[in-house]
PDB file of C-alpha atoms and ligand atoms in Angstrom:
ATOM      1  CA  UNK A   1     134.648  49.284 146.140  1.00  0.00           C
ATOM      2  CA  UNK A   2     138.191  49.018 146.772  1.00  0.00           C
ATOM      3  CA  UNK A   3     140.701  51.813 148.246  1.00  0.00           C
ATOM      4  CA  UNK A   4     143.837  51.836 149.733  1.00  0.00           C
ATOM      5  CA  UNK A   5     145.206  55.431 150.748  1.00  0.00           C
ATOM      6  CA  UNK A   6     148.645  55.756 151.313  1.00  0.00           C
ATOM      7  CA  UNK A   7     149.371  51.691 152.114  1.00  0.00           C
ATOM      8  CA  UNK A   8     152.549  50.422 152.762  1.00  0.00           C
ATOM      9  CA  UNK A   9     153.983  46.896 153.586  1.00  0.00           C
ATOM     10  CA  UNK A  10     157.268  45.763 155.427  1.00  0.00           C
ATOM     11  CA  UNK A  11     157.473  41.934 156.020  1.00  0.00           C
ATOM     12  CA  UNK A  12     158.994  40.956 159.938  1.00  0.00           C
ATOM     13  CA  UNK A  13     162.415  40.079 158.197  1.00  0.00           C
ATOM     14  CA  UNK A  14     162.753  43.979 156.644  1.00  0.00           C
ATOM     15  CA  UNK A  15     161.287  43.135 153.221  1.00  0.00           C
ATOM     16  CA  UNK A  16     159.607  46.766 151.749  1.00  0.00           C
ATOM     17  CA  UNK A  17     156.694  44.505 149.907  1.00  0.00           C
ATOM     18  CA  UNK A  18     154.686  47.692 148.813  1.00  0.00           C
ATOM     19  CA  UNK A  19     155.445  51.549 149.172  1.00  0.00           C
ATOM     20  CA  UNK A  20     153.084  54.049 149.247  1.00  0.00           C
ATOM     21  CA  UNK A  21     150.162  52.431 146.810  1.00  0.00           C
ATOM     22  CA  UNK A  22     147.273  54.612 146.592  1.00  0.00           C
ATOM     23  CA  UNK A  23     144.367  52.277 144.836  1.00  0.00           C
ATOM     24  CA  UNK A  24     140.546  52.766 143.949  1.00  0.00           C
ATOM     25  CA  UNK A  25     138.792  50.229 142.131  1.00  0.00           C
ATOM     26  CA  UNK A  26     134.981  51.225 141.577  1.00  0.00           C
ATOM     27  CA  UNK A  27     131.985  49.042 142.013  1.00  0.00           C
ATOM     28  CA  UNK A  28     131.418  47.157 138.683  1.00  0.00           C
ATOM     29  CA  UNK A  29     134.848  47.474 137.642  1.00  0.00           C
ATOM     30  CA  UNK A  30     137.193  44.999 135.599  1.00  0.00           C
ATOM     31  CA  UNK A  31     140.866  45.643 136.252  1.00  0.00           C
ATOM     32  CA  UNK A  32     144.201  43.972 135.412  1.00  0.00           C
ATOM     33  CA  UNK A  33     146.967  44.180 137.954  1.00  0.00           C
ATOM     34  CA  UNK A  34     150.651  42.781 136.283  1.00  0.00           C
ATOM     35  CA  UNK A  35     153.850  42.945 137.952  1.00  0.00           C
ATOM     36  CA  UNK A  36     156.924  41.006 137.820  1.00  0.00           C
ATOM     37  CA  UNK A  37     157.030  38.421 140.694  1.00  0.00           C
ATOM     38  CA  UNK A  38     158.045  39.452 143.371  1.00  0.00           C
ATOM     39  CA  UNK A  39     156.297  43.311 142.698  1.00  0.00           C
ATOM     40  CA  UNK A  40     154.091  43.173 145.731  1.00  0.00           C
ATOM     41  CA  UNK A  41     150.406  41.736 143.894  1.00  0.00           C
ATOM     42  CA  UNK A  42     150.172  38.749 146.659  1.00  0.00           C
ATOM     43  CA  UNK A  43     150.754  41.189 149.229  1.00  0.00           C
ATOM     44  CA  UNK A  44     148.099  43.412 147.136  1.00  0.00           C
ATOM     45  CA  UNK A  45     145.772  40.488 147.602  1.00  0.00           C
ATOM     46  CA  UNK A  46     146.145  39.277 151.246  1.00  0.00           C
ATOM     47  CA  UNK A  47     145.872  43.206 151.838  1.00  0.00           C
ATOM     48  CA  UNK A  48     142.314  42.731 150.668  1.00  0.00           C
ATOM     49  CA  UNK A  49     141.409  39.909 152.162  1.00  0.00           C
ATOM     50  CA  UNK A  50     142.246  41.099 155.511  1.00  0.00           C
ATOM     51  CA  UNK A  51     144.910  38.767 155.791  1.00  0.00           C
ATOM     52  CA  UNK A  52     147.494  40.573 156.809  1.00  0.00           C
ATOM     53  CA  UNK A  53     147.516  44.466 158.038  1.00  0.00           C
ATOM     54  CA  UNK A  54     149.730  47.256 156.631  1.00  0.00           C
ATOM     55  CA  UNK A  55     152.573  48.764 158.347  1.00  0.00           C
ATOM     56  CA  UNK A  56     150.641  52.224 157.344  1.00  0.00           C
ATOM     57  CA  UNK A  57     147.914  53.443 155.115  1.00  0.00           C
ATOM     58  CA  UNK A  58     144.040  52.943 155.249  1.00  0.00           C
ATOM     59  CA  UNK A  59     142.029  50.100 153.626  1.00  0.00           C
ATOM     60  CA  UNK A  60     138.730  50.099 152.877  1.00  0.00           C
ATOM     61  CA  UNK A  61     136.834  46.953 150.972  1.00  0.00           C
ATOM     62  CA  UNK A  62     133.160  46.151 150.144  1.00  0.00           C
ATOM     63  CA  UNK A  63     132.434  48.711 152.409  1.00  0.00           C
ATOM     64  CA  UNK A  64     134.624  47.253 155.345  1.00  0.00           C
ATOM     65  CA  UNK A  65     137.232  49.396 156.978  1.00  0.00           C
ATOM     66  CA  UNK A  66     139.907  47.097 157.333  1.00  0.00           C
ATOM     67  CA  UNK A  67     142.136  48.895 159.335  1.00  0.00           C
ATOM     68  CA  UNK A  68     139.627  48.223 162.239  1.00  0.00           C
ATOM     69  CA  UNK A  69     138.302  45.170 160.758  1.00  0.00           C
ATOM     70  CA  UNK A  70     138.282  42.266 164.260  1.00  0.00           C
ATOM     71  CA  UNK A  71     139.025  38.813 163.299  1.00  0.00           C
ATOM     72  CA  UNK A  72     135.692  37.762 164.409  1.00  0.00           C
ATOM     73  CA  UNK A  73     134.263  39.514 161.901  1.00  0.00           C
ATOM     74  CA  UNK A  74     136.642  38.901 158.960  1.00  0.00           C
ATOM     75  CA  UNK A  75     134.339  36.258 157.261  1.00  0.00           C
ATOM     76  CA  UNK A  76     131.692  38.817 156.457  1.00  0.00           C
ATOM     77  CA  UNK A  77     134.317  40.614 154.430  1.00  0.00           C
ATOM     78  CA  UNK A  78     135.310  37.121 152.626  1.00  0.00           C
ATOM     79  CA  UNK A  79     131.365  36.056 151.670  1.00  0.00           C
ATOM     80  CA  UNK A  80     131.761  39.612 149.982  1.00  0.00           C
ATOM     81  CA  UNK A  81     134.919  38.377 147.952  1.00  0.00           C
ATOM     82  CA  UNK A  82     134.941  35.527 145.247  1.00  0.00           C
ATOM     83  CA  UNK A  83     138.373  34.319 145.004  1.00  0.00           C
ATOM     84  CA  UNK A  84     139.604  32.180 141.618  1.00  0.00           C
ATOM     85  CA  UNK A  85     143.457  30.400 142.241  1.00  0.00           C
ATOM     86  CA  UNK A  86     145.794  29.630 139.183  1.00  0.00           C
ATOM     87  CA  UNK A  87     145.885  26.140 139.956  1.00  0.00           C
ATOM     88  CA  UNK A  88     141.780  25.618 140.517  1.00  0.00           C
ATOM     89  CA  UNK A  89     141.475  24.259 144.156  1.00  0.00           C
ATOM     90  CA  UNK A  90     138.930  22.003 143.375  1.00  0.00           C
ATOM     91  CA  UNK A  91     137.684  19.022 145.426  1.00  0.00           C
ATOM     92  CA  UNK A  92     138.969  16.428 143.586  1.00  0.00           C
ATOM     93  CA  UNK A  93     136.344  13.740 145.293  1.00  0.00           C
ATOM     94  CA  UNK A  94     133.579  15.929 145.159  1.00  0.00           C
ATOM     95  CA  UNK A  95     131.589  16.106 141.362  1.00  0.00           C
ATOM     96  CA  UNK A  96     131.428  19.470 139.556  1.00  0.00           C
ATOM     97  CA  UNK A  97     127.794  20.379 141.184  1.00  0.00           C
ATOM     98  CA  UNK A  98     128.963  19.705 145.064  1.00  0.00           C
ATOM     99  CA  UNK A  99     132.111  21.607 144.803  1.00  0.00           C
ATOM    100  CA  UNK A 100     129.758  24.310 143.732  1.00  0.00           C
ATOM    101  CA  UNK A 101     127.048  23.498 146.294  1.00  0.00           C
ATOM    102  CA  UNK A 102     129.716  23.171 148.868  1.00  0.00           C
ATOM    103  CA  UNK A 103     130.060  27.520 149.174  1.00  0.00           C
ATOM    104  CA  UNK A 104     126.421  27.847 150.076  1.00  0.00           C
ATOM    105  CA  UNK A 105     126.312  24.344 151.917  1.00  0.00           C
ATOM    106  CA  UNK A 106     128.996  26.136 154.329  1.00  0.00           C
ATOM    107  CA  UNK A 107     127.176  29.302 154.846  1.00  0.00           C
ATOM    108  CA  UNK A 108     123.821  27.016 155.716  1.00  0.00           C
ATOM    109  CA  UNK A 109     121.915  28.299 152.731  1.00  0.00           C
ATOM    110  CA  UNK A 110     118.439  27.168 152.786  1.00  0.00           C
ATOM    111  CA  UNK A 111     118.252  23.553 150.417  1.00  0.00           C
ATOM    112  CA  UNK A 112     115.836  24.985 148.248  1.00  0.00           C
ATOM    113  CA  UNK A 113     118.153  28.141 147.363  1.00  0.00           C
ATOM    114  CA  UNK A 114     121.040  25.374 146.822  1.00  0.00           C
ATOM    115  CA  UNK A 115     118.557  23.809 143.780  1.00  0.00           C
ATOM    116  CA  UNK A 116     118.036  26.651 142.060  1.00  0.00           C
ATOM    117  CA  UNK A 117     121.445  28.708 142.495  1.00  0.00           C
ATOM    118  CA  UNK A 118     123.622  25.993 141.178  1.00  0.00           C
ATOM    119  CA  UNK A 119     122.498  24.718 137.906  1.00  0.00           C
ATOM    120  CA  UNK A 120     122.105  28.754 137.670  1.00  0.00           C
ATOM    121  CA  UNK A 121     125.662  29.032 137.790  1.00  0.00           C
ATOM    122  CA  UNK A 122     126.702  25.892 136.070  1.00  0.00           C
ATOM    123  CA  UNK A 123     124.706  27.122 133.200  1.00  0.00           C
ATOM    124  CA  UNK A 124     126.544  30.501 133.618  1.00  0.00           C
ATOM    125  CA  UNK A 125     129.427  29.352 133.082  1.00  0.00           C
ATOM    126  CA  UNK A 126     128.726  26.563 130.516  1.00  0.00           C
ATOM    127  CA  UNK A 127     128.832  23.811 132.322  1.00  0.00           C
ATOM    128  CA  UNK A 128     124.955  22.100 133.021  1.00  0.00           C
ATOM    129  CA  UNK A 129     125.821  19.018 131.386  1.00  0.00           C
ATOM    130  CA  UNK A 130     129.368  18.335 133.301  1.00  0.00           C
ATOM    131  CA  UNK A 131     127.207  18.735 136.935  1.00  0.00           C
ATOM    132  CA  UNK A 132     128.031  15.100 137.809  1.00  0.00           C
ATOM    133  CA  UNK A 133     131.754  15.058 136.613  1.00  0.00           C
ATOM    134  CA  UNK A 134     134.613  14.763 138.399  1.00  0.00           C
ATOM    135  CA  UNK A 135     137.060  17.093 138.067  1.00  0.00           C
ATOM    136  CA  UNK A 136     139.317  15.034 137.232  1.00  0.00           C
ATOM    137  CA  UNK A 137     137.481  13.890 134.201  1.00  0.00           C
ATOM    138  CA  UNK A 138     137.205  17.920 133.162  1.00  0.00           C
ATOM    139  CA  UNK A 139     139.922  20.196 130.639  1.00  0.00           C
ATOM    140  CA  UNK A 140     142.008  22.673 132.392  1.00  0.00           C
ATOM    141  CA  UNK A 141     139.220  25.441 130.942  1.00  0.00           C
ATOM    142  CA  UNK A 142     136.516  23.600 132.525  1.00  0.00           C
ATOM    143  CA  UNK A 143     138.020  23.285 135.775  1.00  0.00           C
ATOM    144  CA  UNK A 144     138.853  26.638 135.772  1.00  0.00           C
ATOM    145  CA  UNK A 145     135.149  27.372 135.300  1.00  0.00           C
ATOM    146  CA  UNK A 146     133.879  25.067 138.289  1.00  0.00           C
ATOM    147  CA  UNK A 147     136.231  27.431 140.260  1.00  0.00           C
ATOM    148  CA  UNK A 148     135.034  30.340 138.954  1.00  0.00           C
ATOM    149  CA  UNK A 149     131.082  28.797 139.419  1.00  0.00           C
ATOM    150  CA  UNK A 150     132.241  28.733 143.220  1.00  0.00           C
ATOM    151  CA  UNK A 151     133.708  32.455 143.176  1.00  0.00           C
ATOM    152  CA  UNK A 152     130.264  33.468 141.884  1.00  0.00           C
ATOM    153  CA  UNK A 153     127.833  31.192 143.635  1.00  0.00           C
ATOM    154  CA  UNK A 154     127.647  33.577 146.906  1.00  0.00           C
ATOM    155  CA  UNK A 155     127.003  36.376 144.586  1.00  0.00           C
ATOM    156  CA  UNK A 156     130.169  38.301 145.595  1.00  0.00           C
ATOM    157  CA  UNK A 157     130.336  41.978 145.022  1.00  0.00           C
ATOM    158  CA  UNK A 158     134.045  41.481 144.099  1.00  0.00           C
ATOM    159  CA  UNK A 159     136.082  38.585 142.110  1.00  0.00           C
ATOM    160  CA  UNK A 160     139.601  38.770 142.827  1.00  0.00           C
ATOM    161  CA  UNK A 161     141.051  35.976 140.182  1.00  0.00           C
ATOM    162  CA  UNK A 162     145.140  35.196 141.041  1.00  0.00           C
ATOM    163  CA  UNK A 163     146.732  34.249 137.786  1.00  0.00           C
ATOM    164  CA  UNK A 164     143.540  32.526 136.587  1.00  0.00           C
ATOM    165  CA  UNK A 165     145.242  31.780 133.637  1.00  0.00           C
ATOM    166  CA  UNK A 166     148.746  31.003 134.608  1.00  0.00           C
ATOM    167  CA  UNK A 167     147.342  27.125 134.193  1.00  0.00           C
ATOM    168  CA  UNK A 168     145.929  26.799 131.165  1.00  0.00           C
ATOM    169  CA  UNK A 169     146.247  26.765 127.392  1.00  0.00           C
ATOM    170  CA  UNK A 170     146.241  29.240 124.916  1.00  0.00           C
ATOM    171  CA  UNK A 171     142.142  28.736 124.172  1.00  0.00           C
ATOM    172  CA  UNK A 172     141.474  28.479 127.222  1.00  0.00           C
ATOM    173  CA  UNK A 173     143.136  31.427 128.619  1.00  0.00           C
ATOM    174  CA  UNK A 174     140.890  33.346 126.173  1.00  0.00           C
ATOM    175  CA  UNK A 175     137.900  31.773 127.296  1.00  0.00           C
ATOM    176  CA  UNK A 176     138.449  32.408 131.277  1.00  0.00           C
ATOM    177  CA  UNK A 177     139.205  35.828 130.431  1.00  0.00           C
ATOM    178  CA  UNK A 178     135.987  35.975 128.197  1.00  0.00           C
ATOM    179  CA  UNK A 179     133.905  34.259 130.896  1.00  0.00           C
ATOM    180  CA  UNK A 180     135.411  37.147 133.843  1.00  0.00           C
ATOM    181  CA  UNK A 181     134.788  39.715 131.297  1.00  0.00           C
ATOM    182  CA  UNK A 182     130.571  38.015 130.990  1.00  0.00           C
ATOM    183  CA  UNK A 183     130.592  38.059 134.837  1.00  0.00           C
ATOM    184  CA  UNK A 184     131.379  41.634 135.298  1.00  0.00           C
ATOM    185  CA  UNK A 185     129.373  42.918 132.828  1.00  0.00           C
ATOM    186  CA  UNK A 186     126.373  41.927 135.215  1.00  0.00           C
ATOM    187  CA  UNK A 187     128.010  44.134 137.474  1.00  0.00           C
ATOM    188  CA  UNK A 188     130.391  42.079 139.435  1.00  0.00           C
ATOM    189  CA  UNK A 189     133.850  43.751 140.133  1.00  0.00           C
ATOM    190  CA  UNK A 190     136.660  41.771 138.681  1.00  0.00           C
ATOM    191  CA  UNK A 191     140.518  42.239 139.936  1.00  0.00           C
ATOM    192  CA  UNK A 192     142.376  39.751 137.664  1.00  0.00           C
ATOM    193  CA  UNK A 193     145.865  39.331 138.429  1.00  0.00           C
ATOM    194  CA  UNK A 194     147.960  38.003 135.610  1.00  0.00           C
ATOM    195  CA  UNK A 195     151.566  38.220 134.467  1.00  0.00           C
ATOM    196  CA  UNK A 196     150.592  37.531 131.023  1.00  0.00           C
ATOM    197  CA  UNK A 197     151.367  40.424 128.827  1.00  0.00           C
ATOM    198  CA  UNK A 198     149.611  39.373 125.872  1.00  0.00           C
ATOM    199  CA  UNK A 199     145.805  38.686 127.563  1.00  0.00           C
ATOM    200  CA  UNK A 200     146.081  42.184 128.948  1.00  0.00           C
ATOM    201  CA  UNK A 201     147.016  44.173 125.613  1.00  0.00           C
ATOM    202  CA  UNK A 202     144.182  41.529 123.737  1.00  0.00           C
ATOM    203  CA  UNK A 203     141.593  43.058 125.981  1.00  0.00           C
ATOM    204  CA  UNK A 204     142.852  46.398 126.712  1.00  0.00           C
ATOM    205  CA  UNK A 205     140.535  47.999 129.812  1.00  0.00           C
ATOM    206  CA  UNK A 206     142.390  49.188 132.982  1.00  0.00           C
ATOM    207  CA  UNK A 207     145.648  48.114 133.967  1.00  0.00           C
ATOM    208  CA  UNK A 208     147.392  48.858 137.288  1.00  0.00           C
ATOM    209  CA  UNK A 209     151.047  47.755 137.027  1.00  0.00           C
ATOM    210  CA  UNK A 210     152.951  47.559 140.279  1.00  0.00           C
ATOM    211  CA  UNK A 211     156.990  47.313 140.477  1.00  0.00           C
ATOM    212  CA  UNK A 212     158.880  46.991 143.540  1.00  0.00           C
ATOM    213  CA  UNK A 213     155.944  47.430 145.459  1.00  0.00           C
ATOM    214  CA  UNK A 214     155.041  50.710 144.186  1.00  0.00           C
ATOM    215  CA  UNK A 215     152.282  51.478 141.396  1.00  0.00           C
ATOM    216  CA  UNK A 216     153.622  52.693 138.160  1.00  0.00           C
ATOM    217  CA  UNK A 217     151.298  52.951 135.904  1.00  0.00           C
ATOM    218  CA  UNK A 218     147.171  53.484 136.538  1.00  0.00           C
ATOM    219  CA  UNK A 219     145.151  54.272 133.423  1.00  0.00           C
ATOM    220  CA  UNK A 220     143.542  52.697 130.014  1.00  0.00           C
ATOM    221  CA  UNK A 221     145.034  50.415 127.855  1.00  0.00           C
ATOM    222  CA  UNK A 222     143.346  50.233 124.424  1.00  0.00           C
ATOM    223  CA  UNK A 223     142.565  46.529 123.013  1.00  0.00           C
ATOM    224  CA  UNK A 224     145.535  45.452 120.234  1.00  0.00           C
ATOM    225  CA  UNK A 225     143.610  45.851 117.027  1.00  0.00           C
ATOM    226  CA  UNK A 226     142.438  42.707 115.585  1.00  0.00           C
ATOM    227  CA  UNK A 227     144.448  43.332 112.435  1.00  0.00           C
ATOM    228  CA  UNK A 228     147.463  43.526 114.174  1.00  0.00           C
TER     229      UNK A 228
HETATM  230  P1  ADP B 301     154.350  39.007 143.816  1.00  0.00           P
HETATM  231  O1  ADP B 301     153.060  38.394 144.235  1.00  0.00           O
HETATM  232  O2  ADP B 301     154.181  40.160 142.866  1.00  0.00           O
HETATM  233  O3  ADP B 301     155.331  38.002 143.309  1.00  0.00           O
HETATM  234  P2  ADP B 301     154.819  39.378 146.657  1.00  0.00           P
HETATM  235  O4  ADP B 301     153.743  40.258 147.196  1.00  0.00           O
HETATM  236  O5  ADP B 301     154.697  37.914 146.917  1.00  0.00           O
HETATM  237  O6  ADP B 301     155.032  39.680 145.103  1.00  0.00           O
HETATM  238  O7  ADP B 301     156.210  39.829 147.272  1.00  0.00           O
HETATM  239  C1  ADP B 301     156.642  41.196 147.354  1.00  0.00           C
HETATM  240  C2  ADP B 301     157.981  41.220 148.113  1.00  0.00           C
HETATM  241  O8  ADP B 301     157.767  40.792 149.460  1.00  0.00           O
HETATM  242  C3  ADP B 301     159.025  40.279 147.542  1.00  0.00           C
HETATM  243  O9  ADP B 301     160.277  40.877 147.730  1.00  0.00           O
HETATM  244  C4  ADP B 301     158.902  39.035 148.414  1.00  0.00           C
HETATM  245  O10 ADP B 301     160.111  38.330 148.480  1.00  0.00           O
HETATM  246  C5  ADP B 301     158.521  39.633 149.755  1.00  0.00           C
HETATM  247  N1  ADP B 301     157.664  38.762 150.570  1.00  0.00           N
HETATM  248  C6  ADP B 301     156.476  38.202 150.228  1.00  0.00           C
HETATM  249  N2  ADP B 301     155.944  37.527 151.244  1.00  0.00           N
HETATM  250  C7  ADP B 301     156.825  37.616 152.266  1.00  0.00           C
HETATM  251  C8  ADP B 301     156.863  37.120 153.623  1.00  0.00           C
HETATM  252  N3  ADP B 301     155.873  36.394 154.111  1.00  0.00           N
HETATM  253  N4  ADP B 301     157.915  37.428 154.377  1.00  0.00           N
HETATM  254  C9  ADP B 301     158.925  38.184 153.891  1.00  0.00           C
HETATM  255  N5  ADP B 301     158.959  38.697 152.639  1.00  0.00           N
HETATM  256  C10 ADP B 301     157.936  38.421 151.840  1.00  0.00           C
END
């Protein structure tokens, strides 16, 4: 779960990056948050990943109170948190199975969890038979999904996906969204944050829409009718 009571963010130089934003996102949620640039949603996200503190408010993530979350203790926050970037992140020397195996490789999971978790995932995500690719040698969509194989591999309670999109082609914008949309229906939360009008009216669900740092609209959006 993910609330924020009352948050507000001023940069060092004077900037008023959010206002007042009062959040919850429940457990096994999929939400949409849009803004124009420069409407706070980085400062949203960094929020939430405890990388940076508000001026005022209260956070609380995965169960973590951030507010008196110590910096030794941040990384038990992040292995709850699967993160997905716009432009992928991927290793570009490492094949499509290592940059997987690297997330659990880091957190000294046992070799014989490694085996079985990752062609899991790959398969998850439609991608067993591109294991020992490069990236390079991968679609936009596919790399996309090698990220989002990492975001899941740790078994996050929350995906937070930044413009997961913003990279890719129309098909395969569909396709990510579609994959996100798989993901949370096994009871992941998913926080996608996307500028792109269109996805978010194609699959309707909620939508948080923040302006000038402040939330201005919190509710249900229906899906566009196919006919349309
Ligand atoms: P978005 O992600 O929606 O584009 P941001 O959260 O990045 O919005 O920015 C919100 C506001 O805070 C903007 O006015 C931006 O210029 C400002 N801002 C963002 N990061 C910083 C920073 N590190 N220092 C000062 N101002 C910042």
């Amino acid at each position: 779960m993910v609330e924020l009571r009352n948050v507000s963010v001023t940069y060092s130089n004077g900037t008023d990056a959010l206002n007042d934003v009062s959040l919850k996102i429940n457990d096994g949620e999929f939400a949409f948050i849009v803004g124009a640039s420069g409407a706070g949603k980085s400062t949203l996200i960094k929020l939430m990943l405890n990388e940076i503190k508000p001026n005022s408010g209260r956070i609380n993530v995965n169960g973590f109170n951030l507010n008196k979350l110590k910096k030794s203790r941040a990384h038990r926050l992040r292995r709850t948190i699967g993160f997905v970037f716009q432009d992928f992140k991927l290793i570009e020397n490492m094949n499509v199975y290592d940059n997987v195996a690297f997330v659990l490789r880091c957190i000294d999971a046992p070799g014989k969890y490694i085996k079985e978790r990752v062609p899991g995932v790959l398969d998850l995500v439609g991608l067993a038979d591109k294991a020992e690719c490069k990236p390079s040698e991968l679609s936009g969509g596919e790399q996309q999904r090698v990220a989002i194989a990492r975001a899941i591999v740790n078994d996050p309670k929350l995906i937070i996906a930044d413009e997961p999109t913003g990279n890719l082609d129309r098909g395969y914008k569909k396709e990510i969204v579609e994959l996100l949309k798989a993901i949370n229906s096994f009871g992941t939360t998913v926080l996608m944050v996307t500028h792109e009008q269109d996805i978010v009216r194609e699959y309707g669900g909620r939508l948080i829409t923040l302006q000038d740092g402040r939330i201005v609209f919190d509710g249900p959006l229906k899906p566009r009718s196919i006919k349309e």
